[in-house]
Amino acid sequence: EAQLVQSGAEVKKPGASVRISCKASGYIFIDYYIHWVRQAPGKGLEWLGLVDPEDDEVVYAENFQGRVSLTADRSTDTSFMEVNNLKSEDTALYFCARKLPVAHDAFDVWGQGTMVTVSS
Amino acid sequence: QSVVTQPPSASGTPGQRVTISCSGGSSNIGSNTVSWYQQVPETTPKLLIYNDNQRPQGVPDRFSASKSGTSASLAISGLQSEDEADYYCAAWDDSLDAVIFAGGTKLTVL
């Protein structure tokens, strides 16, 4: 069974950085793009970007360009998301998700989510 | 405000058929496929529909979807109490080079 398991909750101060991991299992890691999505408390879903684990190609949402970094480690089947210069409005539940090859936006397997709290 | 929009709320009674609309533009829904997600409170989103109208394995055929031009819709027939959730549509936007999620529709089963 395909699965994505994320690292645990984080509490950070404004201006700090956070790095979240997303470990894949049960499928061939390089065959599926990994996307990252976040959800602020009580709010909707917001797309952050994607990484292709096969060739490390990345695409970032315009709002996060320069502040978010997505990577993939083929030796451990793990994707990472780093967010720099955290602000209080970055407080959210962050998800990684696997994209079906047949569509741009079909995410069939999701990580359990990692809560990031930014507070002074 | 997202470039793809949904009504914030919808409701229905058990057994009823409800539809949720999703409106976009030529750079997203008008030129790319639409996916739909269900998110029960405190759980991760679940893929309900992809490529406008395809159901992943395991999704009941009570869920169906369609698209016309720059709008899409999700229909749920034989509404059940466990269908109470937030529903999101999503599409790739060619102008933004991004996946766009609409704001979500909270479905209440009365």
PDB file of C-alpha atoms in Angstrom:
ATOM      1  CA  GLU A   1       0.000   0.000   0.000  1.00  0.00           C
ATOM      2  CA  ALA A   2       1.357   3.401  -0.995  1.00  0.00           C
ATOM      3  CA  GLN A   3       1.986   5.636   1.978  1.00  0.00           C
ATOM      4  CA  LEU A   4       3.510   9.011   2.825  1.00  0.00           C
ATOM      5  CA  VAL A   5       4.646   9.585   6.403  1.00  0.00           C
ATOM      6  CA  GLN A   6       5.580  13.081   7.514  1.00  0.00           C
ATOM      7  CA  SER A   7       7.731  14.337  10.347  1.00  0.00           C
ATOM      8  CA  GLY A   8       6.238  15.644  13.566  1.00  0.00           C
ATOM      9  CA  ALA A   9       4.819  18.971  14.646  1.00  0.00           C
ATOM     10  CA  GLU A  10       7.076  22.013  14.867  1.00  0.00           C
ATOM     11  CA  VAL A  11       6.949  25.250  16.862  1.00  0.00           C
ATOM     12  CA  LYS A  12       9.088  28.068  15.497  1.00  0.00           C
ATOM     13  CA  LYS A  13       9.677  31.729  16.144  1.00  0.00           C
ATOM     14  CA  PRO A  14       9.101  34.363  13.463  1.00  0.00           C
ATOM     15  CA  GLY A  15      12.086  34.613  11.145  1.00  0.00           C
ATOM     16  CA  ALA A  16      13.180  31.029  11.728  1.00  0.00           C
ATOM     17  CA  SER A  17      13.159  28.164   9.219  1.00  0.00           C
ATOM     18  CA  VAL A  18      11.424  24.813   9.311  1.00  0.00           C
ATOM     19  CA  ARG A  19      12.166  21.613   7.433  1.00  0.00           C
ATOM     20  CA  ILE A  20       9.535  18.910   7.054  1.00  0.00           C
ATOM     21  CA  SER A  21      10.154  15.426   5.719  1.00  0.00           C
ATOM     22  CA  CYS A  22       7.796  13.172   3.777  1.00  0.00           C
ATOM     23  CA  LYS A  23       8.875   9.534   3.462  1.00  0.00           C
ATOM     24  CA  ALA A  24       7.327   7.436   0.743  1.00  0.00           C
ATOM     25  CA  SER A  25       6.789   3.699   0.872  1.00  0.00           C
ATOM     26  CA  GLY A  26       4.845   1.053  -0.989  1.00  0.00           C
ATOM     27  CA  TYR A  27       5.532   2.420  -4.476  1.00  0.00           C
ATOM     28  CA  ILE A  28       8.367   3.467  -6.766  1.00  0.00           C
ATOM     29  CA  PHE A  29       9.341   6.903  -5.469  1.00  0.00           C
ATOM     30  CA  ILE A  30      10.625   8.340  -8.730  1.00  0.00           C
ATOM     31  CA  ASP A  31       7.453   7.483 -10.655  1.00  0.00           C
ATOM     32  CA  TYR A  32       5.281  10.133  -8.990  1.00  0.00           C
ATOM     33  CA  TYR A  33       5.644  13.852  -8.420  1.00  0.00           C
ATOM     34  CA  ILE A  34       5.350  15.016  -4.807  1.00  0.00           C
ATOM     35  CA  HIS A  35       3.282  18.133  -4.191  1.00  0.00           C
ATOM     36  CA  TRP A  36       3.040  20.187  -1.018  1.00  0.00           C
ATOM     37  CA  VAL A  37      -0.178  21.777   0.195  1.00  0.00           C
ATOM     38  CA  ARG A  38      -0.944  23.684   3.373  1.00  0.00           C
ATOM     39  CA  GLN A  39      -4.078  24.473   5.338  1.00  0.00           C
ATOM     40  CA  ALA A  40      -4.216  27.296   7.853  1.00  0.00           C
ATOM     41  CA  PRO A  41      -6.508  26.714  10.844  1.00  0.00           C
ATOM     42  CA  GLY A  42     -10.107  26.870   9.706  1.00  0.00           C
ATOM     43  CA  LYS A  43      -9.095  27.730   6.147  1.00  0.00           C
ATOM     44  CA  GLY A  44      -8.933  26.019   2.767  1.00  0.00           C
ATOM     45  CA  LEU A  45      -6.184  24.229   0.884  1.00  0.00           C
ATOM     46  CA  GLU A  46      -3.274  26.184  -0.587  1.00  0.00           C
ATOM     47  CA  TRP A  47      -0.770  24.727  -3.043  1.00  0.00           C
ATOM     48  CA  LEU A  48       2.892  25.443  -2.368  1.00  0.00           C
ATOM     49  CA  GLY A  49       4.748  23.606  -5.110  1.00  0.00           C
ATOM     50  CA  LEU A  50       5.969  20.321  -6.503  1.00  0.00           C
ATOM     51  CA  VAL A  51       9.130  18.303  -6.889  1.00  0.00           C
ATOM     52  CA  ASP A  52       9.841  15.569  -9.407  1.00  0.00           C
ATOM     53  CA  PRO A  53      11.833  12.948  -7.513  1.00  0.00           C
ATOM     54  CA  GLU A  54      13.230  11.567 -10.764  1.00  0.00           C
ATOM     55  CA  ASP A  55      15.134  14.659 -11.877  1.00  0.00           C
ATOM     56  CA  ASP A  56      14.671  17.156  -9.007  1.00  0.00           C
ATOM     57  CA  GLU A  57      12.640  19.553 -11.170  1.00  0.00           C
ATOM     58  CA  VAL A  58      10.685  21.924  -8.965  1.00  0.00           C
ATOM     59  CA  VAL A  59       7.820  24.362  -9.496  1.00  0.00           C
ATOM     60  CA  TYR A  60       6.808  26.818  -6.800  1.00  0.00           C
ATOM     61  CA  ALA A  61       3.653  28.816  -6.308  1.00  0.00           C
ATOM     62  CA  GLU A  62       4.403  32.465  -6.981  1.00  0.00           C
ATOM     63  CA  ASN A  63       3.607  33.470  -3.404  1.00  0.00           C
ATOM     64  CA  PHE A  64       6.276  31.131  -2.066  1.00  0.00           C
ATOM     65  CA  GLN A  65       9.006  31.575  -4.650  1.00  0.00           C
ATOM     66  CA  GLY A  66      12.286  32.290  -2.892  1.00  0.00           C
ATOM     67  CA  ARG A  67      11.022  31.309   0.555  1.00  0.00           C
ATOM     68  CA  VAL A  68      10.185  27.632   0.044  1.00  0.00           C
ATOM     69  CA  SER A  69      12.589  24.924  -1.065  1.00  0.00           C
ATOM     70  CA  LEU A  70      11.486  21.458  -2.154  1.00  0.00           C
ATOM     71  CA  THR A  71      13.882  18.577  -2.556  1.00  0.00           C
ATOM     72  CA  ALA A  72      13.828  14.813  -2.985  1.00  0.00           C
ATOM     73  CA  ASP A  73      16.314  12.238  -1.745  1.00  0.00           C
ATOM     74  CA  ARG A  74      16.201   9.163  -3.958  1.00  0.00           C
ATOM     75  CA  SER A  75      18.430   7.197  -1.569  1.00  0.00           C
ATOM     76  CA  THR A  76      15.820   7.365   1.191  1.00  0.00           C
ATOM     77  CA  ASP A  77      12.616   7.881  -0.848  1.00  0.00           C
ATOM     78  CA  THR A  78      12.011  11.083   1.077  1.00  0.00           C
ATOM     79  CA  SER A  79      10.906  14.528   0.014  1.00  0.00           C
ATOM     80  CA  PHE A  80      11.692  17.612   2.057  1.00  0.00           C
ATOM     81  CA  MET A  81      10.107  21.041   2.285  1.00  0.00           C
ATOM     82  CA  GLU A  82      11.928  23.938   3.883  1.00  0.00           C
ATOM     83  CA  VAL A  83      10.249  27.247   4.578  1.00  0.00           C
ATOM     84  CA  ASN A  84      12.455  30.203   5.469  1.00  0.00           C
ATOM     85  CA  ASN A  85      11.734  33.481   7.220  1.00  0.00           C
ATOM     86  CA  LEU A  86       8.611  32.145   8.888  1.00  0.00           C
ATOM     87  CA  LYS A  87       5.755  34.519   9.665  1.00  0.00           C
ATOM     88  CA  SER A  88       2.776  34.040  11.949  1.00  0.00           C
ATOM     89  CA  GLU A  89       0.591  33.560   8.887  1.00  0.00           C
ATOM     90  CA  ASP A  90       2.625  30.462   7.994  1.00  0.00           C
ATOM     91  CA  THR A  91       0.996  28.689  10.934  1.00  0.00           C
ATOM     92  CA  ALA A  92      -0.731  25.797   9.190  1.00  0.00           C
ATOM     93  CA  LEU A  93      -0.988  22.082   8.647  1.00  0.00           C
ATOM     94  CA  TYR A  94       1.415  21.138   5.867  1.00  0.00           C
ATOM     95  CA  PHE A  95       0.733  18.117   3.671  1.00  0.00           C
ATOM     96  CA  CYS A  96       2.768  16.272   1.104  1.00  0.00           C
ATOM     97  CA  ALA A  97       0.818  14.406  -1.545  1.00  0.00           C
ATOM     98  CA  ARG A  98       1.549  12.060  -4.415  1.00  0.00           C
ATOM     99  CA  LYS A  99       0.246  13.086  -7.828  1.00  0.00           C
ATOM    100  CA  LEU A 100      -1.282  10.626 -10.233  1.00  0.00           C
ATOM    101  CA  PRO A 101       0.643  10.725 -13.525  1.00  0.00           C
ATOM    102  CA  VAL A 102      -2.573  11.161 -15.506  1.00  0.00           C
ATOM    103  CA  ALA A 103      -3.496  14.630 -14.255  1.00  0.00           C
ATOM    104  CA  HIS A 104      -1.891  17.864 -13.037  1.00  0.00           C
ATOM    105  CA  ASP A 105      -3.861  18.038  -9.829  1.00  0.00           C
ATOM    106  CA  ALA A 106      -4.927  14.530  -8.836  1.00  0.00           C
ATOM    107  CA  PHE A 107      -3.366  13.748  -5.475  1.00  0.00           C
ATOM    108  CA  ASP A 108      -4.255  10.195  -4.542  1.00  0.00           C
ATOM    109  CA  VAL A 109      -2.030   9.604  -1.509  1.00  0.00           C
ATOM    110  CA  TRP A 110      -1.532  12.186   1.228  1.00  0.00           C
ATOM    111  CA  GLY A 111       0.777  12.405   4.200  1.00  0.00           C
ATOM    112  CA  GLN A 112      -0.835  12.740   7.599  1.00  0.00           C
ATOM    113  CA  GLY A 113       0.083  16.405   7.821  1.00  0.00           C
ATOM    114  CA  THR A 114       2.647  18.296   9.886  1.00  0.00           C
ATOM    115  CA  MET A 115       1.464  21.156  12.069  1.00  0.00           C
ATOM    116  CA  VAL A 116       3.773  24.158  12.023  1.00  0.00           C
ATOM    117  CA  THR A 117       3.091  26.830  14.613  1.00  0.00           C
ATOM    118  CA  VAL A 118       4.880  30.160  14.275  1.00  0.00           C
ATOM    119  CA  SER A 119       4.742  32.177  17.452  1.00  0.00           C
ATOM    120  CA  SER A 120       6.981  34.500  19.393  1.00  0.00           C
TER     121      SER A 120
ATOM    122  CA  GLN B   1      -9.643  35.437  -3.358  1.00  0.00           C
ATOM    123  CA  SER B   2      -8.917  32.353  -5.440  1.00  0.00           C
ATOM    124  CA  VAL B   3      -9.232  32.474  -9.227  1.00  0.00           C
ATOM    125  CA  VAL B   4     -11.398  29.366  -8.916  1.00  0.00           C
ATOM    126  CA  THR B   5     -14.487  29.771  -6.763  1.00  0.00           C
ATOM    127  CA  GLN B   6     -17.075  27.611  -5.039  1.00  0.00           C
ATOM    128  CA  PRO B   7     -20.095  28.449  -2.917  1.00  0.00           C
ATOM    129  CA  PRO B   8     -19.078  28.448   0.757  1.00  0.00           C
ATOM    130  CA  SER B   9     -21.893  26.178   1.833  1.00  0.00           C
ATOM    131  CA  ALA B  10     -24.407  23.633   0.628  1.00  0.00           C
ATOM    132  CA  SER B  11     -26.900  21.393   2.367  1.00  0.00           C
ATOM    133  CA  GLY B  12     -29.252  18.524   1.790  1.00  0.00           C
ATOM    134  CA  THR B  13     -31.265  15.867   3.554  1.00  0.00           C
ATOM    135  CA  PRO B  14     -30.435  12.152   3.602  1.00  0.00           C
ATOM    136  CA  GLY B  15     -31.237  10.493   0.289  1.00  0.00           C
ATOM    137  CA  GLN B  16     -31.286  13.775  -1.592  1.00  0.00           C
ATOM    138  CA  ARG B  17     -29.069  14.728  -4.538  1.00  0.00           C
ATOM    139  CA  VAL B  18     -26.891  17.782  -4.092  1.00  0.00           C
ATOM    140  CA  THR B  19     -24.555  19.559  -6.467  1.00  0.00           C
ATOM    141  CA  ILE B  20     -21.577  21.774  -5.760  1.00  0.00           C
ATOM    142  CA  SER B  21     -20.375  24.158  -8.438  1.00  0.00           C
ATOM    143  CA  CYS B  22     -16.851  25.283  -9.239  1.00  0.00           C
ATOM    144  CA  SER B  23     -16.241  28.309 -11.435  1.00  0.00           C
ATOM    145  CA  GLY B  24     -12.960  29.295 -13.020  1.00  0.00           C
ATOM    146  CA  GLY B  25     -11.518  30.784 -16.157  1.00  0.00           C
ATOM    147  CA  SER B  26      -9.925  30.009 -19.474  1.00  0.00           C
ATOM    148  CA  SER B  27      -6.473  29.478 -17.989  1.00  0.00           C
ATOM    149  CA  ASN B  28      -7.561  26.863 -15.470  1.00  0.00           C
ATOM    150  CA  ILE B  29     -10.830  24.946 -15.766  1.00  0.00           C
ATOM    151  CA  GLY B  30     -11.256  26.067 -19.349  1.00  0.00           C
ATOM    152  CA  SER B  31      -8.035  24.405 -20.460  1.00  0.00           C
ATOM    153  CA  ASN B  32      -7.182  21.805 -17.839  1.00  0.00           C
ATOM    154  CA  THR B  33      -8.885  19.003 -16.011  1.00  0.00           C
ATOM    155  CA  VAL B  34     -10.590  19.345 -12.649  1.00  0.00           C
ATOM    156  CA  SER B  35     -10.179  17.267  -9.507  1.00  0.00           C
ATOM    157  CA  TRP B  36     -12.453  17.135  -6.490  1.00  0.00           C
ATOM    158  CA  TYR B  37     -11.508  16.389  -2.893  1.00  0.00           C
ATOM    159  CA  GLN B  38     -13.499  15.534   0.209  1.00  0.00           C
ATOM    160  CA  GLN B  39     -12.159  16.528   3.604  1.00  0.00           C
ATOM    161  CA  VAL B  40     -13.973  15.321   6.672  1.00  0.00           C
ATOM    162  CA  PRO B  41     -13.039  17.554   9.651  1.00  0.00           C
ATOM    163  CA  GLU B  42      -9.744  16.630  11.281  1.00  0.00           C
ATOM    164  CA  THR B  43      -8.762  14.263   8.460  1.00  0.00           C
ATOM    165  CA  THR B  44      -6.620  14.486   5.348  1.00  0.00           C
ATOM    166  CA  PRO B  45      -8.216  15.345   1.997  1.00  0.00           C
ATOM    167  CA  LYS B  46      -9.423  12.426  -0.089  1.00  0.00           C
ATOM    168  CA  LEU B  47      -9.406  12.374  -3.896  1.00  0.00           C
ATOM    169  CA  LEU B  48     -12.971  11.897  -5.129  1.00  0.00           C
ATOM    170  CA  ILE B  49     -12.746  12.788  -8.818  1.00  0.00           C
ATOM    171  CA  TYR B  50      -9.892  13.422 -11.255  1.00  0.00           C
ATOM    172  CA  ASN B  51      -9.727  14.246 -14.965  1.00  0.00           C
ATOM    173  CA  ASP B  52     -13.112  16.004 -14.700  1.00  0.00           C
ATOM    174  CA  ASN B  53     -15.193  12.890 -14.100  1.00  0.00           C
ATOM    175  CA  GLN B  54     -13.053   9.864 -13.216  1.00  0.00           C
ATOM    176  CA  ARG B  55     -13.454   8.151  -9.850  1.00  0.00           C
ATOM    177  CA  PRO B  56     -10.476   6.503  -8.167  1.00  0.00           C
ATOM    178  CA  GLN B  57     -10.968   2.941  -7.115  1.00  0.00           C
ATOM    179  CA  GLY B  58     -13.057   2.746  -3.976  1.00  0.00           C
ATOM    180  CA  VAL B  59     -15.009   5.971  -4.427  1.00  0.00           C
ATOM    181  CA  PRO B  60     -18.738   5.156  -4.543  1.00  0.00           C
ATOM    182  CA  ASP B  61     -20.609   5.883  -7.767  1.00  0.00           C
ATOM    183  CA  ARG B  62     -22.890   8.176  -5.755  1.00  0.00           C
ATOM    184  CA  PHE B  63     -20.200  10.747  -6.494  1.00  0.00           C
ATOM    185  CA  SER B  64     -20.098  12.068 -10.038  1.00  0.00           C
ATOM    186  CA  ALA B  65     -18.786  15.177 -11.722  1.00  0.00           C
ATOM    187  CA  SER B  66     -18.939  17.058 -14.968  1.00  0.00           C
ATOM    188  CA  LYS B  67     -17.392  20.060 -16.651  1.00  0.00           C
ATOM    189  CA  SER B  68     -18.549  22.536 -19.237  1.00  0.00           C
ATOM    190  CA  GLY B  69     -16.412  25.416 -20.435  1.00  0.00           C
ATOM    191  CA  THR B  70     -14.972  27.178 -17.409  1.00  0.00           C
ATOM    192  CA  SER B  71     -17.267  25.582 -14.848  1.00  0.00           C
ATOM    193  CA  ALA B  72     -17.417  22.201 -13.186  1.00  0.00           C
ATOM    194  CA  SER B  73     -19.774  20.540 -10.773  1.00  0.00           C
ATOM    195  CA  LEU B  74     -19.775  17.691  -8.306  1.00  0.00           C
ATOM    196  CA  ALA B  75     -22.965  15.758  -7.698  1.00  0.00           C
ATOM    197  CA  ILE B  76     -23.657  13.560  -4.713  1.00  0.00           C
ATOM    198  CA  SER B  77     -26.707  11.346  -4.958  1.00  0.00           C
ATOM    199  CA  GLY B  78     -28.318   9.371  -2.156  1.00  0.00           C
ATOM    200  CA  LEU B  79     -26.851  11.790   0.381  1.00  0.00           C
ATOM    201  CA  GLN B  80     -25.632  10.149   3.595  1.00  0.00           C
ATOM    202  CA  SER B  81     -24.680  11.598   6.944  1.00  0.00           C
ATOM    203  CA  GLU B  82     -21.060  10.602   6.409  1.00  0.00           C
ATOM    204  CA  ASP B  83     -20.952  12.859   3.338  1.00  0.00           C
ATOM    205  CA  GLU B  84     -20.905  15.862   5.662  1.00  0.00           C
ATOM    206  CA  ALA B  85     -17.514  17.377   4.883  1.00  0.00           C
ATOM    207  CA  ASP B  86     -15.687  20.132   3.058  1.00  0.00           C
ATOM    208  CA  TYR B  87     -15.387  19.702  -0.697  1.00  0.00           C
ATOM    209  CA  TYR B  88     -12.705  21.333  -2.816  1.00  0.00           C
ATOM    210  CA  CYS B  89     -12.258  21.568  -6.550  1.00  0.00           C
ATOM    211  CA  ALA B  90      -8.799  22.057  -8.028  1.00  0.00           C
ATOM    212  CA  ALA B  91      -7.256  22.686 -11.406  1.00  0.00           C
ATOM    213  CA  TRP B  92      -3.906  23.589 -12.892  1.00  0.00           C
ATOM    214  CA  ASP B  93      -3.675  27.200 -13.998  1.00  0.00           C
ATOM    215  CA  ASP B  94      -1.560  27.799 -17.112  1.00  0.00           C
ATOM    216  CA  SER B  95      -1.078  31.506 -16.391  1.00  0.00           C
ATOM    217  CA  LEU B  96       0.048  31.019 -12.807  1.00  0.00           C
ATOM    218  CA  ASP B  97       1.836  27.690 -13.391  1.00  0.00           C
ATOM    219  CA  ALA B  98       0.228  26.452 -10.216  1.00  0.00           C
ATOM    220  CA  VAL B  99      -2.438  24.153  -8.875  1.00  0.00           C
ATOM    221  CA  ILE B 100      -5.358  26.269  -7.777  1.00  0.00           C
ATOM    222  CA  PHE B 101      -7.736  25.084  -5.087  1.00  0.00           C
ATOM    223  CA  ALA B 102     -11.064  26.798  -4.743  1.00  0.00           C
ATOM    224  CA  GLY B 103     -12.047  27.953  -1.281  1.00  0.00           C
ATOM    225  CA  GLY B 104     -14.102  24.888  -0.465  1.00  0.00           C
ATOM    226  CA  THR B 105     -17.759  24.158   0.109  1.00  0.00           C
ATOM    227  CA  LYS B 106     -18.974  22.987   3.508  1.00  0.00           C
ATOM    228  CA  LEU B 107     -21.689  20.406   2.964  1.00  0.00           C
ATOM    229  CA  THR B 108     -24.159  19.944   5.778  1.00  0.00           C
ATOM    230  CA  VAL B 109     -26.459  16.923   5.894  1.00  0.00           C
ATOM    231  CA  LEU B 110     -29.590  18.099   7.659  1.00  0.00           C
TER     232      LEU B 110
END
